[in-house]
């Protein structure tokens, strides 16, 4: 069971993302759950893509309609309109990487695309009860799409979290590292507290929160399990030195349940 957290922006973070994707074992993977944030359409809760297949430069990824139907039966998921799906990049940026790592097993797996809207910790825990059986399945991999700090005036975020005696890029790194440490604790409330304290501009904060709540639900159901999440790689699109600079941070991590 593995988790990969990152967002591809062309050349900026493909290397970072690869550190996560290379950990997938394609021979044992039958289903991939892709979680990503909604950038352009606001809604509360989670939505399911209505698309039956997704084109990539290598081959089409096929939707696991059986799992999608099971999720709909919970009456907690809404439709994500095809037009909105086409305009949302958070999931589609993952598909070519999934296609590449699974290339030799392309007929042996399917995907489930979930767009995560606004979620509180309590809401995430409700969804986690539905998602937990999927996480527990050893043939299922979760891919969570996000990036880390968007820093600079063009992102309306110039917080240095009190680190004024170091270069800006180092202050951003410390801010992101604090977030990664919090995520590694696997505590959804602690992650929400971190977000409230720093307002760090992590686009996939809600999908991450949902994953953490799902791990929490898994641990409650399987108290002998020993989930572990470790970040493998971190990078920034540029090193900010002046207040007029800007950058986006990227991180990749892997979660195992045993």
GROMACS .gro file of C-alpha atoms in nm, residues 14-225:
model
  212
   14UNK     CA    1   0.877   1.546  -1.264
   15UNK     CA    2   1.186   1.423  -1.080
   16UNK     CA    3   1.017   1.470  -0.743
   17UNK     CA    4   0.708   1.286  -0.859
   18UNK     CA    5   0.911   1.000  -1.001
   19UNK     CA    6   1.044   0.919  -0.654
   20UNK     CA    7   0.693   0.825  -0.552
   21UNK     CA    8   0.570   0.657  -0.867
   22UNK     CA    9   0.872   0.429  -0.895
   23UNK     CA   10   0.767   0.271  -0.565
   24UNK     CA   11   0.450   0.128  -0.718
   25UNK     CA   12   0.461  -0.247  -0.775
   26UNK     CA   13   0.269  -0.282  -1.103
   27UNK     CA   14   0.256  -0.661  -1.079
   28UNK     CA   15   0.034  -0.650  -0.769
   29UNK     CA   16  -0.168  -0.338  -0.850
   30UNK     CA   17  -0.522  -0.395  -0.977
   31UNK     CA   18  -0.686  -0.064  -0.887
   32UNK     CA   19  -0.557   0.291  -0.849
   33UNK     CA   20  -0.758   0.552  -0.659
   34UNK     CA   21  -0.660   0.903  -0.772
   35UNK     CA   22  -0.750   1.189  -0.535
   36UNK     CA   23  -0.712   1.549  -0.644
   37UNK     CA   24  -0.841   1.894  -0.546
   38UNK     CA   25  -1.088   2.103  -0.742
   39UNK     CA   26  -0.923   2.428  -0.849
   40UNK     CA   27  -1.201   2.597  -1.044
   41UNK     CA   28  -1.530   2.463  -0.912
   42UNK     CA   29  -1.626   2.501  -0.547
   43UNK     CA   30  -1.827   2.230  -0.379
   44UNK     CA   31  -1.837   2.054  -0.045
   45UNK     CA   32  -1.749   1.687  -0.015
   46UNK     CA   33  -1.625   1.454  -0.288
   47UNK     CA   34  -1.721   1.400  -0.651
   48UNK     CA   35  -1.665   1.114  -0.893
   49UNK     CA   36  -1.555   1.159  -1.250
   50UNK     CA   37  -1.819   1.060  -1.504
   51UNK     CA   38  -1.557   0.966  -1.763
   52UNK     CA   39  -1.518   0.599  -1.856
   53UNK     CA   40  -1.165   0.637  -1.990
   54UNK     CA   41  -0.882   0.888  -1.984
   55UNK     CA   42  -0.644   0.945  -2.273
   56UNK     CA   43  -0.270   0.955  -2.212
   57UNK     CA   44   0.019   0.970  -2.461
   58UNK     CA   45   0.075   0.597  -2.401
   59UNK     CA   46  -0.270   0.439  -2.380
   60UNK     CA   47  -0.612   0.501  -2.230
   61UNK     CA   48  -0.676   0.445  -1.861
   62UNK     CA   49  -1.005   0.268  -1.792
   63UNK     CA   50  -1.243   0.357  -1.508
   64UNK     CA   51  -1.329   0.092  -1.252
   65UNK     CA   52  -1.706   0.123  -1.291
   66UNK     CA   53  -1.778  -0.142  -1.029
   67UNK     CA   54  -1.595   0.051  -0.758
   68UNK     CA   55  -1.751   0.378  -0.873
   69UNK     CA   56  -2.097   0.221  -0.837
   70UNK     CA   57  -2.012   0.102  -0.486
   71UNK     CA   58  -1.905   0.453  -0.387
   72UNK     CA   59  -2.225   0.604  -0.528
   73UNK     CA   60  -2.426   0.364  -0.311
   74UNK     CA   61  -2.292   0.544  -0.004
   75UNK     CA   62  -2.490   0.851  -0.123
   76UNK     CA   63  -2.194   1.068  -0.025
   77UNK     CA   64  -2.051   1.133  -0.371
   78UNK     CA   65  -2.178   1.367  -0.641
   79UNK     CA   66  -2.104   1.380  -1.014
   80UNK     CA   67  -1.815   1.586  -1.148
   81UNK     CA   68  -1.933   1.730  -1.477
   82UNK     CA   69  -1.725   1.634  -1.783
   83UNK     CA   70  -1.668   2.000  -1.868
   84UNK     CA   71  -1.536   2.068  -1.518
   85UNK     CA   72  -1.329   1.749  -1.539
   86UNK     CA   73  -1.164   1.868  -1.859
   87UNK     CA   74  -1.076   2.198  -1.693
   88UNK     CA   75  -0.929   2.037  -1.380
   89UNK     CA   76  -0.557   1.958  -1.405
   90UNK     CA   77  -0.495   1.799  -1.065
   91UNK     CA   78  -0.593   1.448  -1.175
   92UNK     CA   79  -0.495   1.457  -1.540
   93UNK     CA   80  -0.136   1.541  -1.449
   94UNK     CA   81  -0.111   1.205  -1.273
   95UNK     CA   82  -0.245   0.991  -1.556
   96UNK     CA   83   0.066   0.981  -1.782
   97UNK     CA   84   0.282   0.877  -1.487
   98UNK     CA   85   0.036   0.607  -1.392
   99UNK     CA   86   0.029   0.487  -1.752
  100UNK     CA   87   0.408   0.472  -1.767
  101UNK     CA   88   0.466   0.284  -1.441
  102UNK     CA   89   0.184   0.039  -1.528
  103UNK     CA   90   0.277   0.007  -1.896
  104UNK     CA   91   0.365  -0.363  -1.887
  105UNK     CA   92   0.044  -0.438  -1.696
  106UNK     CA   93  -0.191  -0.200  -1.875
  107UNK     CA   94  -0.467  -0.459  -1.910
  108UNK     CA   95  -0.455  -0.563  -1.545
  109UNK     CA   96  -0.570  -0.250  -1.362
  110UNK     CA   97  -0.835   0.023  -1.360
  111UNK     CA   98  -0.863   0.363  -1.197
  112UNK     CA   99  -1.112   0.556  -0.983
  113UNK     CA  100  -1.091   0.935  -1.010
  114UNK     CA  101  -1.216   1.131  -0.708
  115UNK     CA  102  -1.223   1.510  -0.696
  116UNK     CA  103  -1.213   1.642  -0.340
  117UNK     CA  104  -1.389   1.968  -0.258
  118UNK     CA  105  -1.404   2.150   0.071
  119UNK     CA  106  -1.379   1.914   0.369
  120UNK     CA  107  -1.364   1.961   0.742
  121UNK     CA  108  -1.192   1.703   0.960
  122UNK     CA  109  -1.529   1.566   1.068
  123UNK     CA  110  -1.645   1.538   0.707
  124UNK     CA  111  -1.320   1.369   0.607
  125UNK     CA  112  -1.372   1.112   0.882
  126UNK     CA  113  -1.719   1.032   0.745
  127UNK     CA  114  -1.579   0.975   0.397
  128UNK     CA  115  -1.295   0.774   0.550
  129UNK     CA  116  -1.540   0.508   0.664
  130UNK     CA  117  -1.633   0.453   0.299
  131UNK     CA  118  -1.276   0.472   0.170
  132UNK     CA  119  -1.116   0.250   0.435
  133UNK     CA  120  -1.200  -0.087   0.273
  134UNK     CA  121  -1.033   0.033  -0.046
  135UNK     CA  122  -0.721   0.139   0.143
  136UNK     CA  123  -0.711  -0.200   0.315
  137UNK     CA  124  -0.712  -0.386  -0.016
  138UNK     CA  125  -0.346  -0.481  -0.091
  139UNK     CA  126  -0.411  -0.463  -0.465
  140UNK     CA  127  -0.523  -0.099  -0.444
  141UNK     CA  128  -0.289   0.201  -0.463
  142UNK     CA  129  -0.387   0.556  -0.368
  143UNK     CA  130  -0.235   0.846  -0.563
  144UNK     CA  131  -0.290   1.186  -0.402
  145UNK     CA  132  -0.229   1.491  -0.618
  146UNK     CA  133  -0.095   1.805  -0.455
  147UNK     CA  134   0.190   2.048  -0.442
  148UNK     CA  135   0.319   2.245  -0.146
  149UNK     CA  136   0.380   2.614  -0.085
  150UNK     CA  137   0.288   2.867  -0.356
  151UNK     CA  138   0.499   3.158  -0.238
  152UNK     CA  139   0.500   3.514  -0.370
  153UNK     CA  140   0.275   3.812  -0.424
  154UNK     CA  141   0.123   3.658  -0.736
  155UNK     CA  142  -0.009   3.380  -0.511
  156UNK     CA  143  -0.111   3.631  -0.239
  157UNK     CA  144   0.106   3.439   0.007
  158UNK     CA  145   0.430   3.579   0.148
  159UNK     CA  146   0.432   3.416   0.492
  160UNK     CA  147   0.778   3.326   0.624
  161UNK     CA  148   0.642   3.168   0.943
  162UNK     CA  149   0.869   3.386   1.157
  163UNK     CA  150   1.188   3.286   0.973
  164UNK     CA  151   1.327   3.631   0.888
  165UNK     CA  152   1.701   3.566   0.932
  166UNK     CA  153   1.742   3.314   0.650
  167UNK     CA  154   1.699   3.337   0.272
  168UNK     CA  155   1.335   3.327   0.167
  169UNK     CA  156   1.369   2.988  -0.001
  170UNK     CA  157   1.504   2.839   0.323
  171UNK     CA  158   1.210   2.982   0.517
  172UNK     CA  159   0.974   2.823   0.263
  173UNK     CA  160   1.157   2.493   0.302
  174UNK     CA  161   1.116   2.504   0.681
  175UNK     CA  162   0.748   2.586   0.642
  176UNK     CA  163   0.697   2.293   0.405
  177UNK     CA  164   0.908   2.057   0.616
  178UNK     CA  165   0.689   2.135   0.914
  179UNK     CA  166   0.390   2.041   0.701
  180UNK     CA  167   0.553   1.720   0.584
  181UNK     CA  168   0.643   1.626   0.942
  182UNK     CA  169   0.281   1.684   1.039
  183UNK     CA  170   0.153   1.469   0.753
  184UNK     CA  171   0.397   1.194   0.852
  185UNK     CA  172   0.234   1.192   1.198
  186UNK     CA  173  -0.081   1.061   1.023
  187UNK     CA  174  -0.297   1.283   1.242
  188UNK     CA  175  -0.570   1.459   1.040
  189UNK     CA  176  -0.650   1.710   1.315
  190UNK     CA  177  -0.282   1.799   1.354
  191UNK     CA  178  -0.261   1.863   0.979
  192UNK     CA  179  -0.569   2.084   0.993
  193UNK     CA  180  -0.417   2.273   1.286
  194UNK     CA  181  -0.098   2.324   1.082
  195UNK     CA  182  -0.301   2.465   0.793
  196UNK     CA  183  -0.494   2.694   1.026
  197UNK     CA  184  -0.173   2.821   1.186
  198UNK     CA  185   0.027   2.879   0.866
  199UNK     CA  186  -0.232   2.909   0.585
  200UNK     CA  187   0.024   2.729   0.370
  201UNK     CA  188  -0.101   2.723   0.012
  202UNK     CA  189  -0.104   2.345  -0.034
  203UNK     CA  190  -0.354   2.290  -0.315
  204UNK     CA  191  -0.420   1.926  -0.228
  205UNK     CA  192  -0.472   1.986   0.142
  206UNK     CA  193  -0.823   1.839   0.132
  207UNK     CA  194  -0.724   1.518  -0.052
  208UNK     CA  195  -0.435   1.483   0.193
  209UNK     CA  196  -0.674   1.534   0.483
  210UNK     CA  197  -0.902   1.265   0.341
  211UNK     CA  198  -0.612   1.023   0.311
  212UNK     CA  199  -0.502   1.088   0.670
  213UNK     CA  200  -0.857   1.035   0.795
  214UNK     CA  201  -0.877   0.710   0.597
  215UNK     CA  202  -0.552   0.586   0.751
  216UNK     CA  203  -0.691   0.680   1.092
  217UNK     CA  204  -1.005   0.475   1.020
  218UNK     CA  205  -0.790   0.184   0.904
  219UNK     CA  206  -0.585   0.192   1.224
  220UNK     CA  207  -0.901   0.193   1.433
  221UNK     CA  208  -1.031  -0.114   1.250
  222UNK     CA  209  -0.692  -0.287   1.242
  223UNK     CA  210  -0.514  -0.188   1.566
  224UNK     CA  211  -0.226  -0.424   1.495
  225UNK     CA  212  -0.137  -0.244   1.171
   0.00000   0.00000   0.00000
